[in-house]
Amino acid sequence: MTVTLADVAARARVSPATVSRVLNGNYPVAASTRERVLRAVDDLDYVLNGPASSLAAATSDLVGILVNDIADPFFGIMAGAAQTEIGGPGDGSGRAGGEKLAVVCNTGGSPERELTYLTLLQRQRAAAVVLTGGAVEDPAHQAAVSAKLAKLADAGTRVVLCGRPPLPDGEAVVAALAFDNRGGGRRLTEHLLSLGHRRIGYVAGPLERTTTRHRLEGHREAMRAAGLVGDEERLTVHGPYDRRSGYDATLELLRREPEVTAVVAANDTVALGASAAIRDRGLRIPEDISVAGFDDLPFSVDAVPALTTVRLPLFEAGARAGRLAMGKETPPPGGIATIAAELMVRGSTAPPRV
Amino acid sequence: MTVTLADVAARARVSPATVSRVLNGNYPVAASTRERVLRAVDDLDYVLNGPASSLAAATSDLVGILVNDIADPFFGIMAGAAQTEIGGPGDGSGRAGGEKLAVVCNTGGSPERELTYLTLLQRQRAAAVVLTGGAVEDPAHQAAVSAKLAKLADAGTRVVLCGRPPLPDGEAVVAALAFDNRGGGRRLTEHLLSLGHRRIGYVAGPLERTTTRHRLEGHREAMRAAGLVGDEERLTVHGPYDRRSGYDATLELLRREPEVTAVVAANDTVALGASAAIRDRGLRIPEDISVAGFDDLPFSVDAVPALTTVRLPLFEAGARAGRLAMGKETPPPGGIATIAAELMVRGSTAPPRV
DNA sequence: CTGTTAGCGCGTTCAA
DNA sequence: TTGAACGCGCTAACAG
């Protein structure tokens, strides 16, 4: 029923070994022989059996890209960029030559699913794994992930971190590309302080996430440097990285402290929800309250008013992670690179009313 | 170095077959034996060899989800929903039991990459494939995709279409869930007409895409029914489904016909760009120009003013596609279901100035 | 309920 | 430059 290497060999009147060599292009094969084999492949519509090939060769062409939320462009942009580098441009023949199969796996932010996917990829003997976005900070989970990654690396899988802080013992990892969330958060709040804001609310991301913590730390660093201490807890509300959470948390913030003059959101999506809440309360942006986000997703510049935020080079980072996973680029010194975050001042922030 | 089934069997003092049976849970195994085996698995940190298992069983647990643009929430929402149904909730053990490996593949809208991914999935003997979003209408490519899907189906892969029109000869496909793009497009334009608009510009998607064509056809149906004909070409500009294209195309539209009182965009993302262009030209929404989108992505309700659009139940459709791919749900009669689109009237549309 | 046997389809030695 | 032979690790009969 299904055509195998042997069928192709028979038709081309060579040995299976020769067909294999032609297909993999690793060994010298006479041009005329190769010709015959390729014709037989086309005639028979032969498709390599991936599992058999992976079993024999003890490697596979699968590359996994783990994301926390596939519906969030933050991850989509990184994953898409990585996939482009990994999948290659395609040869247009649709015949699928030496390409890797770059696939993205959606953990939904769940530690269990993250581990499950890693196991599944380990089971498939994946050629590489790219972990994107912030990590969950639960020590047990971190240890489990580290152990799993070590085992993957051990089995020859290349592990790359993208937008995620390095592992405690980074040995298992080819490279870690970390965003400067702390620095970005600090500069964003410094910007607000320099405009004259003092009562600044913070809509933070979920607890126990590195991204959440680092951005918040940057914010508090700036606040502390300005002598603003003591109100941290009251002026911070945590919630998921989504629009709805931004809306609800901002309402809560305004209830706790009606006098806030600025709201900093964990990311742009949350900022959108925050803005909606502020408007629904009859307040204007930025005249009554300034709003700022983080990430500079494509829609942020189109918000009204345009959103002040911190730009992360998501596409570039994803592409680089993809190249590192493919071994097409040499890792940074020490395997760790910090990726700069750039403050983007736009219309949603202005001096507070006096 | 790497531990195999045989090692586990030796340690548990059973035969390899028994270990296999415990792991796959398909055959009755005595509780005490199972216990011993599972302990050995844990002790040895054994991970099943996916390729070997797939080779022997002639099936794999890989499920591919193809999307046109992974950075677009339109696809992310569908893919995420599908993945949730397919991957299962996970058992929390991180041990990866009977789960399928649901992976998303980003074609970037390129026909070649679409075919390449299908070949790669065929090579892996994927258990199922879900194709999401509009198809490219080039006949040669459609024929190639149909042929490929037929071969996949032949080899036992379940093929599901989600948000994509049925194949000409739908036999290869388990089910096709098609959005009512035409009806949605028609109702949207009828809404504008009922407000009194007559000069309506249309920022369409890329040429040769089913989604583009169907939405545009719905629009023109409504226009024609209102007796508005002759200006179709002049009032339509095509471009990619992105923010930038919406911006540029709208500028072009305003140049061609400064008197437009409404702009309909191919989707919400494009509508965002269109809105920005309109504002940059010093015009107000909706007082000077009404704007409408399509899809009702999460950010659309937060646009200012909130975007009038057509809601597509992306999450529900994706989840259903996932269940169909798993055989957890019986296909609709004839294998084809049309999914309704709901008009969402919000602040971005209003009667034209007189 | 459990063990034995025989491949699954391919990559890779080793010879020729 | 090519062919023959072996084994990758596992599942699926078939016995028992």
XYZ file of C-alpha atoms (C1' of nucleotides) in Angstrom:
740
model
C 0.000 0.000 0.000
C 2.452 2.637 1.133
C 5.604 2.894 -0.919
C 8.949 2.371 0.767
C 12.582 2.925 0.062
C 12.831 -0.600 -1.269
C 10.137 0.094 -3.863
C 12.029 3.098 -5.087
C 15.230 1.086 -5.189
C 13.585 -1.645 -7.224
C 12.225 0.798 -9.735
C 15.507 2.629 -10.080
C 17.308 -0.705 -10.130
C 19.730 0.168 -7.395
C 20.060 -0.923 -3.800
C 18.062 0.651 -0.999
C 21.298 1.970 0.400
C 21.876 4.002 -2.717
C 18.442 5.528 -2.559
C 19.062 6.493 1.018
C 22.317 8.144 0.042
C 20.681 10.114 -2.725
C 17.924 11.313 -0.445
C 20.225 12.369 2.330
C 22.896 13.740 0.071
C 25.619 12.783 2.492
C 27.515 10.398 0.288
C 28.911 10.628 -3.214
C 26.552 9.154 -5.795
C 27.055 9.082 -9.555
C 25.035 11.773 -11.285
C 23.281 9.333 -13.564
C 22.313 7.080 -10.679
C 21.004 10.015 -8.693
C 18.964 11.008 -11.690
C 17.349 7.614 -11.967
C 16.606 7.496 -8.274
C 14.998 10.915 -8.204
C 12.820 10.012 -11.132
C 11.708 6.852 -9.383
C 10.925 8.911 -6.289
C 8.756 11.238 -8.295
C 7.105 8.460 -10.242
C 6.179 6.617 -7.105
C 5.330 9.720 -5.101
C 7.596 8.427 -2.429
C 7.609 10.113 0.947
C 10.301 9.257 3.444
C 9.104 7.516 6.581
C 10.113 9.971 9.285
C 9.867 7.644 12.280
C 11.890 4.925 10.581
C 14.494 7.400 9.521
C 14.674 8.977 12.954
C 14.973 5.602 14.576
C 17.823 4.494 12.394
C 19.649 7.772 12.567
C 18.845 8.423 16.228
C 17.934 12.012 15.470
C 14.897 13.793 14.163
C 14.232 16.973 12.276
C 11.660 18.220 14.754
C 12.278 21.516 16.490
C 9.917 22.604 19.255
C 9.122 26.191 20.142
C 7.315 26.561 23.452
C 5.121 29.599 24.029
C 2.966 30.641 26.965
C 0.063 31.959 24.956
C -0.242 31.429 21.280
C -3.072 33.935 20.953
C -0.765 36.692 22.197
C 1.210 38.417 19.437
C 4.084 38.811 21.890
C 4.703 35.107 21.441
C 3.423 34.873 17.922
C 5.983 37.347 16.667
C 8.880 35.580 18.343
C 7.699 32.142 17.314
C 7.075 33.198 13.742
C 10.530 34.705 13.445
C 12.173 31.638 14.910
C 10.200 29.349 12.676
C 11.270 31.289 9.621
C 14.917 30.788 10.445
C 14.456 27.141 11.282
C 12.138 26.040 8.522
C 14.242 27.723 5.927
C 12.745 29.547 2.989
C 11.525 26.332 1.426
C 12.699 25.349 -2.001
C 9.355 25.963 -3.632
C 9.113 22.411 -4.834
C 6.936 21.332 -1.980
C 9.122 18.272 -1.829
C 10.487 19.060 1.594
C 14.187 18.448 1.403
C 16.496 19.005 4.316
C 14.118 21.254 6.209
C 13.497 20.948 9.867
C 9.947 20.761 11.085
C 9.605 23.807 13.303
C 6.516 23.512 15.441
C 5.118 25.668 18.165
C 3.656 24.265 21.323
C 1.250 26.268 23.441
C 1.680 25.726 27.159
C -1.011 28.198 28.100
C 1.336 29.314 30.853
C 0.821 26.062 32.704
C 3.930 24.517 34.264
C 2.510 21.020 33.847
C 1.898 21.470 30.187
C 5.348 22.929 29.776
C 6.863 19.800 31.242
C 4.557 17.576 29.266
C 5.588 19.223 26.037
C 9.237 18.911 26.931
C 8.754 15.220 27.580
C 6.892 14.797 24.339
C 9.687 16.552 22.474
C 12.259 14.477 24.272
C 10.333 11.415 23.257
C 10.495 12.560 19.652
C 14.234 13.103 19.981
C 13.764 16.726 18.908
C 16.767 18.346 17.285
C 16.246 21.551 19.239
C 13.909 23.242 21.677
C 13.284 26.953 22.070
C 11.619 28.183 25.246
C 10.110 31.638 24.922
C 8.802 34.115 27.435
C 8.939 34.369 31.178
C 9.373 31.368 33.397
C 7.287 30.311 36.360
C 9.272 30.888 39.521
C 8.076 27.994 41.627
C 11.342 26.343 42.731
C 10.077 22.798 42.303
C 8.995 23.513 38.789
C 12.194 25.314 37.934
C 14.187 22.356 39.151
C 12.048 19.999 37.109
C 12.514 22.096 33.997
C 16.233 22.367 34.543
C 16.529 18.640 34.969
C 14.478 18.016 31.886
C 16.519 20.431 29.827
C 19.712 18.832 31.045
C 18.441 15.480 29.856
C 17.432 16.902 26.526
C 20.822 18.511 26.076
C 22.395 15.253 27.063
C 20.550 13.480 24.299
C 21.823 15.995 21.790
C 18.916 18.398 21.693
C 19.966 22.031 21.398
C 18.176 24.163 23.974
C 17.704 27.900 23.502
C 15.973 30.383 25.779
C 14.355 33.418 24.198
C 12.949 36.209 26.308
C 13.570 34.103 29.357
C 16.219 34.481 32.025
C 19.150 32.066 32.064
C 18.932 28.879 34.106
C 20.658 28.825 37.487
C 23.115 26.306 36.097
C 23.168 27.319 32.494
C 25.244 24.417 31.326
C 22.392 22.601 29.630
C 21.598 25.486 27.407
C 23.112 26.599 24.111
C 22.145 30.193 24.721
C 19.807 32.391 26.724
C 18.493 35.601 25.245
C 17.018 37.613 28.087
C 15.069 40.827 27.732
C 16.070 43.707 29.921
C 12.693 43.819 31.609
C 14.039 45.378 34.749
C 15.834 48.186 32.955
C 12.856 48.825 30.719
C 10.509 48.951 33.675
C 12.797 51.342 35.468
C 13.145 53.752 32.561
C 9.421 53.730 31.953
C 8.671 54.781 35.501
C 11.517 57.302 35.453
C 9.805 58.832 32.455
C 6.574 59.198 34.417
C 8.402 60.584 37.418
C 10.149 63.114 35.252
C 6.770 64.269 34.005
C 5.853 64.967 37.604
C 3.801 61.918 38.539
C 3.979 60.717 42.110
C 0.943 58.519 42.659
C 1.562 55.776 40.129
C -0.506 52.607 40.078
C 0.925 49.363 38.752
C -1.122 46.634 37.098
C 1.232 43.708 37.348
C 1.229 40.335 35.639
C 0.620 37.010 37.336
C 2.622 36.233 40.463
C 5.615 33.931 40.290
C 6.593 34.838 36.768
C 10.024 36.177 36.029
C 8.682 38.717 33.573
C 6.221 40.033 36.125
C 8.822 40.274 38.833
C 11.539 41.915 36.775
C 9.285 44.582 35.333
C 7.863 45.311 38.748
C 11.310 45.463 40.281
C 12.389 47.999 37.708
C 9.340 50.087 38.513
C 9.986 49.963 42.241
C 13.643 50.746 41.812
C 12.686 53.963 40.103
C 10.062 54.761 42.707
C 12.480 54.154 45.532
C 15.128 56.282 43.884
C 12.569 59.077 43.858
C 11.897 58.557 47.542
C 8.456 57.104 46.966
C 8.126 54.199 49.327
C 5.519 52.585 51.543
C 2.634 52.394 49.117
C 3.959 49.538 47.017
C 1.414 46.941 47.991
C -1.586 49.202 47.855
C -0.706 50.561 44.448
C -0.016 47.174 42.861
C -2.628 44.741 41.544
C -1.699 41.412 40.016
C -3.537 39.531 37.288
C -3.087 37.529 34.078
C -1.552 39.097 30.988
C -4.820 39.835 29.304
C -7.159 42.641 28.434
C -9.816 41.682 30.905
C -7.425 41.557 33.780
C -6.148 45.013 32.909
C -9.683 46.322 32.983
C -10.611 44.789 36.311
C -7.326 45.531 38.015
C -7.481 49.162 37.022
C -10.958 49.521 38.435
C -9.655 48.047 41.663
C -6.706 50.411 41.602
C -8.945 53.434 41.165
C -11.029 52.247 44.042
C -8.042 51.865 46.306
C -6.527 55.169 45.329
C -8.724 57.578 43.381
C -5.862 60.044 43.226
C -3.554 58.047 40.954
C -2.314 60.165 38.086
C -0.695 57.367 36.123
C -1.159 53.647 35.569
C 1.664 51.430 34.412
C 0.539 48.124 32.941
C 2.396 44.837 32.824
C 2.176 44.809 29.050
C 0.405 46.465 26.139
C -2.576 44.145 26.165
C -3.175 44.851 29.818
C -2.697 48.557 29.111
C -5.508 48.387 26.578
C -7.853 47.010 29.207
C -6.624 49.599 31.687
C -7.351 52.378 29.222
C -10.872 51.089 28.687
C -11.495 51.026 32.415
C -10.218 54.569 32.813
C -12.432 55.836 30.038
C -15.421 53.966 31.362
C -14.917 55.808 34.608
C -15.238 59.024 32.682
C -11.585 59.972 32.891
C -9.466 61.173 30.005
C -6.082 59.843 28.842
C -3.624 61.440 29.338
C -5.223 64.586 30.769
C -6.610 62.890 33.864
C -4.521 59.761 33.958
C -1.454 58.706 32.014
C -1.184 55.095 30.829
C 1.860 53.105 29.822
C 2.398 49.572 28.587
C 5.259 47.229 27.766
C 6.345 45.309 24.616
C 5.273 47.744 21.889
C 3.081 45.299 20.063
C 1.941 46.410 16.615
C -1.427 47.689 17.790
C 0.043 49.974 20.453
C 0.924 52.739 18.076
C -2.678 52.761 16.847
C -4.235 53.082 20.257
C -5.899 56.410 20.929
C -3.943 58.148 22.211
C -0.914 56.199 21.012
C 0.492 54.142 23.846
C 3.697 55.019 25.621
C 5.493 51.749 26.118
C 8.791 49.883 26.122
C 9.824 48.350 22.865
C 11.197 44.827 22.817
C 12.755 43.611 19.561
C 10.610 40.496 19.496
C 11.140 39.619 15.882
C 14.885 40.011 15.992
C 15.134 38.033 19.210
C 13.010 35.219 17.822
C 15.032 35.064 14.639
C 18.249 34.950 16.568
C 16.926 32.207 18.791
C 16.008 30.268 15.679
C 19.493 30.620 14.268
C 21.045 29.580 17.559
C 18.806 26.532 17.656
C 20.024 25.611 14.203
C 23.642 26.207 15.066
C 23.751 28.862 12.362
C 24.995 31.490 14.768
C 27.620 31.330 17.463
C 26.266 31.765 20.965
C 27.065 34.941 22.875
C 29.941 34.840 25.369
C 28.919 32.799 28.372
C 25.821 31.728 26.494
C 23.930 34.718 27.807
C 22.844 37.859 26.038
C 20.722 40.631 27.423
C 18.500 42.293 24.904
C 17.936 45.986 25.348
C 14.510 47.500 25.831
C 13.777 50.915 24.376
C 11.416 53.475 25.878
C 8.819 54.689 23.394
C 7.206 57.906 24.555
C 3.882 58.561 22.890
C 0.603 60.321 23.527
C -0.771 58.308 26.418
C 1.546 59.891 28.958
C 1.658 63.570 29.915
C 2.278 65.669 33.002
C -0.348 65.247 35.721
C -2.898 67.952 36.313
C -1.832 70.353 38.998
C 23.713 5.501 27.552
C 20.073 5.987 26.804
C 17.709 3.670 28.578
C 15.384 1.493 26.547
C 12.303 -0.588 27.051
C 14.454 -3.623 27.526
C 16.280 -1.994 30.432
C 12.991 -1.253 32.118
C 11.834 -4.794 31.483
C 15.002 -6.209 32.986
C 14.699 -4.103 36.085
C 11.037 -4.926 36.552
C 11.750 -8.538 35.720
C 9.098 -8.814 33.062
C 9.213 -9.021 29.311
C 9.552 -5.954 27.103
C 6.074 -6.614 25.769
C 4.620 -6.241 29.219
C 6.313 -2.916 29.700
C 4.917 -1.772 26.406
C 1.461 -2.838 27.477
C 1.698 -0.968 30.733
C 2.863 2.155 28.992
C 0.210 2.083 26.335
C -2.529 0.890 28.617
C -4.193 -1.033 25.831
C -3.974 -4.467 27.311
C -4.918 -5.887 30.667
C -1.962 -6.071 33.017
C -2.007 -7.233 36.605
C -1.971 -4.365 39.042
C 1.099 -5.615 40.854
C 3.017 -6.012 37.621
C 2.021 -2.574 36.452
C 3.215 -1.235 39.767
C 6.634 -2.818 39.383
C 6.959 -1.606 35.836
C 6.028 1.960 36.666
C 8.536 2.004 39.479
C 11.230 0.791 37.151
C 10.262 3.480 34.665
C 10.607 6.124 37.321
C 13.812 4.695 38.719
C 15.424 4.640 35.321
C 13.906 7.914 34.144
C 12.777 6.100 31.086
C 11.340 8.057 28.162
C 9.654 6.223 25.343
C 11.390 6.426 22.003
C 8.784 8.115 19.837
C 10.234 7.254 16.441
C 10.641 3.600 17.320
C 7.158 3.437 18.685
C 5.690 5.195 15.674
C 7.564 2.925 13.336
C 6.351 -0.222 14.977
C 2.797 0.952 15.387
C 2.683 2.699 12.024
C 1.081 5.756 13.566
C 2.292 8.723 15.503
C 0.833 10.998 18.098
C 1.684 14.153 16.196
C -1.134 16.454 15.170
C -0.354 19.411 12.924
C -2.259 22.681 12.943
C -1.451 24.900 9.975
C -1.918 28.653 10.278
C -1.283 31.482 7.856
C 0.154 33.909 10.361
C 1.038 32.909 13.842
C 1.476 36.505 14.968
C -2.178 37.192 14.182
C -4.544 36.472 17.073
C -7.138 35.377 14.522
C -5.077 32.241 14.054
C -3.666 32.138 17.538
C -7.112 31.893 19.082
C -8.208 29.077 16.799
C -4.945 27.207 17.135
C -4.881 27.575 20.893
C -8.410 26.274 21.212
C -7.684 23.325 18.952
C -4.500 22.522 20.816
C -6.348 22.493 24.116
C -8.770 19.882 22.867
C -6.062 17.799 21.297
C -3.362 17.960 23.921
C -5.814 17.184 26.667
C -5.614 18.821 30.053
C -2.448 16.966 30.958
C -2.394 14.787 34.014
C -0.153 17.095 35.969
C 2.499 14.456 36.373
C 4.588 15.801 33.566
C 5.005 12.206 32.529
C 3.190 12.602 29.231
C 0.852 9.697 29.000
C -1.501 9.179 26.114
C -1.427 12.756 24.960
C -1.086 13.747 21.379
C 1.564 16.266 20.468
C -0.419 19.141 19.017
C 1.870 21.481 17.148
C 1.226 24.566 15.108
C 2.982 25.251 11.839
C 3.218 28.744 10.448
C 2.950 28.897 6.678
C 3.204 32.670 6.553
C 0.490 32.513 3.909
C 2.907 30.967 1.441
C 1.515 28.134 -0.685
C 4.927 26.513 -0.943
C 5.388 26.422 2.779
C 1.913 25.063 3.191
C 2.758 22.151 0.934
C 6.120 21.675 2.564
C 4.529 21.431 5.979
C 1.966 18.971 4.719
C 4.746 16.823 3.312
C 6.675 17.036 6.541
C 3.586 16.000 8.491
C 2.938 13.209 6.051
C 6.497 12.087 6.550
C 5.908 11.987 10.291
C 2.751 9.956 9.742
C 0.769 12.601 11.628
C -2.396 11.386 13.304
C -4.318 14.421 12.160
C -3.931 17.736 10.373
C -6.005 20.866 10.864
C -5.862 23.569 8.205
C -7.049 26.952 9.424
C -7.967 30.149 7.657
C -8.540 31.078 4.063
C -7.038 29.160 1.202
C -5.031 30.486 -1.726
C -7.161 30.270 -4.835
C -4.529 29.476 -7.432
C -5.923 26.367 -9.168
C -2.578 24.622 -9.438
C -1.937 25.054 -5.766
C -5.424 24.000 -4.804
C -5.034 20.855 -6.832
C -1.705 20.143 -5.185
C -3.168 20.626 -1.719
C -6.157 18.451 -2.523
C -3.911 15.709 -3.805
C -1.712 15.934 -0.746
C -4.674 15.825 1.604
C -6.054 12.842 -0.226
C -2.775 11.044 0.291
C -2.710 11.979 3.947
C -6.246 10.760 4.439
C -5.309 7.606 2.609
C -2.533 6.973 5.065
C -4.942 7.326 7.958
C -4.393 10.969 8.843
C -7.562 12.768 9.832
C -7.900 16.051 7.967
C -10.021 18.907 9.298
C -10.593 22.330 7.784
C -11.304 25.205 10.147
C -12.320 28.602 8.846
C -11.615 27.373 5.362
C -14.071 26.475 2.618
C -14.593 22.802 1.784
C -12.483 21.148 -0.870
C -14.003 20.707 -4.332
C -14.016 16.966 -3.748
C -14.424 16.854 -0.041
C -13.886 13.141 0.287
C -10.438 13.387 1.755
C -11.602 15.472 4.636
C -13.184 14.506 7.938
C -14.940 17.832 8.236
C -14.852 21.387 6.981
C -15.919 24.216 9.255
C -16.414 27.264 7.067
C -17.087 30.767 8.309
C -19.943 32.625 6.745
C -17.687 35.360 5.439
C -20.004 36.255 2.620
C -23.051 36.633 4.823
C -21.086 38.573 7.410
C -19.714 40.911 4.789
C -23.148 41.477 3.393
C -24.744 42.274 6.725
C -21.954 44.628 7.650
C -22.413 46.679 4.519
C -26.185 46.543 4.878
C -25.703 48.102 8.273
C -23.733 50.978 6.758
C -26.274 51.405 3.993
C -29.079 51.536 6.511
C -27.247 54.335 8.282
C -27.361 56.248 5.033
C -23.877 55.679 3.635
C -23.526 55.529 -0.137
C -19.844 56.106 -0.872
C -18.249 53.205 0.904
C -14.587 52.345 0.423
C -13.345 48.786 0.851
C -9.864 47.851 2.026
C -9.666 44.264 0.897
C -7.262 41.491 1.792
C -4.723 39.925 -0.543
C -5.947 38.744 -3.934
C -6.588 35.075 -4.563
C -7.603 34.257 -1.027
C -10.965 32.741 -0.336
C -11.470 34.872 2.743
C -10.770 38.033 0.790
C -13.079 37.074 -2.020
C -16.002 35.954 0.101
C -16.007 39.015 2.319
C -15.737 41.266 -0.704
C -18.514 39.415 -2.473
C -20.802 39.904 0.495
C -20.017 43.600 0.468
C -20.740 43.927 -3.223
C -23.918 41.936 -2.961
C -25.217 44.470 -0.483
C -24.049 47.385 -2.604
C -25.655 45.972 -5.675
C -28.899 45.330 -3.852
C -28.906 49.021 -2.969
C -28.385 49.928 -6.591
C -24.818 51.095 -6.043
C -22.814 49.792 -8.963
C -20.038 50.934 -11.255
C -17.543 52.149 -8.671
C -16.437 48.752 -7.400
C -12.898 48.840 -8.698
C -12.189 52.425 -7.792
C -13.455 52.006 -4.250
C -11.548 48.804 -3.540
C -7.885 48.548 -2.593
C -6.195 45.203 -1.943
C -3.339 44.479 0.440
C -2.042 42.052 3.072
C -3.959 41.430 6.270
C -1.896 43.762 8.374
C -1.995 47.098 10.070
C 0.400 48.789 7.706
C -1.526 47.736 4.657
C -4.718 49.119 6.166
C -3.008 52.430 6.722
C -1.581 52.728 3.232
C -4.642 51.447 1.452
C -6.884 53.893 3.270
C -4.679 56.788 2.291
C -4.931 55.604 -1.291
C -8.682 55.295 -0.958
C -9.020 58.825 0.359
C -6.931 60.056 -2.532
C -9.085 58.287 -5.069
C -12.343 59.390 -3.507
C -12.164 62.098 -0.870
C -15.917 61.902 -0.431
C -16.075 58.414 1.102
C -18.158 58.421 4.243
C -17.304 54.917 5.352
C -14.413 52.480 5.091
C -14.900 48.749 5.449
C -11.740 46.844 6.234
C -10.885 43.248 5.435
C -10.384 42.514 9.108
C -9.935 44.215 12.463
C -6.190 44.579 12.196
C -6.534 46.302 8.866
C -9.309 48.444 10.350
C -6.906 49.639 13.010
C -4.494 50.848 10.357
C -7.339 52.407 8.443
C -8.455 54.288 11.527
C -4.962 55.618 12.083
C -4.778 56.856 8.502
C -8.134 58.574 8.811
C -7.120 60.326 11.991
C -3.764 61.316 10.549
C -5.666 63.004 7.767
C -7.419 65.063 10.378
C -10.754 63.308 10.084
C -12.873 62.066 12.962
C -14.357 58.629 13.466
C -17.301 58.219 13.118
C -18.347 61.836 12.593
C -16.457 62.275 9.325
C -15.914 58.688 8.342
C -17.292 55.433 9.709
C -14.955 52.449 10.010
C -15.776 48.755 10.253
C -13.690 45.620 10.593
C -14.162 41.866 10.621
C -13.409 39.058 13.138
C -13.993 40.884 16.423
C -10.580 40.211 17.852
C -10.180 40.980 21.553
C -8.668 44.407 21.003
C -11.508 45.633 18.807
C -13.807 46.461 21.653
C -11.063 48.611 23.183
C -10.446 50.666 20.085
C -11.523 54.286 20.350
C -14.235 54.472 19.315
C -15.041 50.793 19.746
C -14.945 49.043 16.414
C -18.059 47.924 14.595
C -17.219 44.528 13.221
C -18.401 41.007 12.489
C -17.843 38.470 15.207
C -16.490 35.066 14.312
C -16.555 32.424 17.062
C -12.871 31.650 16.627
C -12.357 29.868 19.892
C -15.406 27.669 19.522
C -14.541 26.821 15.936
C -10.964 25.939 16.841
C -12.082 23.767 19.725
C -14.565 21.974 17.542
C -11.931 21.414 14.894
C -9.687 19.954 17.559
C -12.370 17.561 18.702
C -13.105 16.520 15.139
C -9.418 15.893 14.560
C -9.394 13.638 17.593
C -12.544 11.835 16.571
C -14.164 13.046 19.787
C -17.046 14.611 17.933
C -19.115 13.332 15.038
C -18.702 15.341 11.854
C -21.591 17.490 10.634
C -23.851 16.041 7.954
C -22.022 15.952 4.657
C -18.837 16.838 6.508
C -19.553 20.511 6.080
C -20.698 23.078 8.597
C -21.103 26.777 8.047
C -20.367 28.853 11.079
C -22.482 31.946 11.529
C -20.999 35.430 11.712
C -22.618 37.993 13.956
C -22.726 41.725 13.300
C -21.417 43.758 16.226
C -22.482 47.371 15.965
C -20.330 49.689 18.044
C -19.167 53.264 18.106
C -17.041 53.423 14.978
C -20.031 53.583 12.665
C -22.674 56.330 12.575
C -24.802 58.099 9.992
C -22.820 60.177 7.518
C -22.803 63.944 7.780
C -25.393 65.541 5.559
C -2.517 -12.227 32.244
C 2.352 -12.788 30.339
C 6.444 -14.252 27.344
C 8.338 -15.213 22.542
C 8.901 -14.042 18.022
C 9.033 -11.341 14.118
C 9.222 -7.475 11.736
C 8.187 -1.913 11.006
C 11.587 1.176 7.224
C 15.556 3.129 7.241
C 20.863 4.465 8.057
C 25.129 2.685 8.320
C 28.901 -0.002 8.738
C 31.912 -3.225 5.874
C 33.339 -5.177 1.502
C 33.673 -5.149 -3.108
C 30.878 4.550 -6.453
C 27.741 0.780 -5.037
C 25.609 -3.431 -2.553
C 24.763 -6.669 1.520
C 23.817 -7.175 6.082
C 22.746 -5.680 10.496
C 20.300 -3.328 14.060
C 17.919 1.084 15.857
C 13.639 0.382 19.908
C 9.356 -0.781 19.858
C 4.533 -3.058 18.921
C 1.696 -6.846 17.482
C 0.510 -11.191 16.639
C 0.648 -15.772 18.593
C 1.219 -18.967 22.083
C 0.857 -20.433 26.602
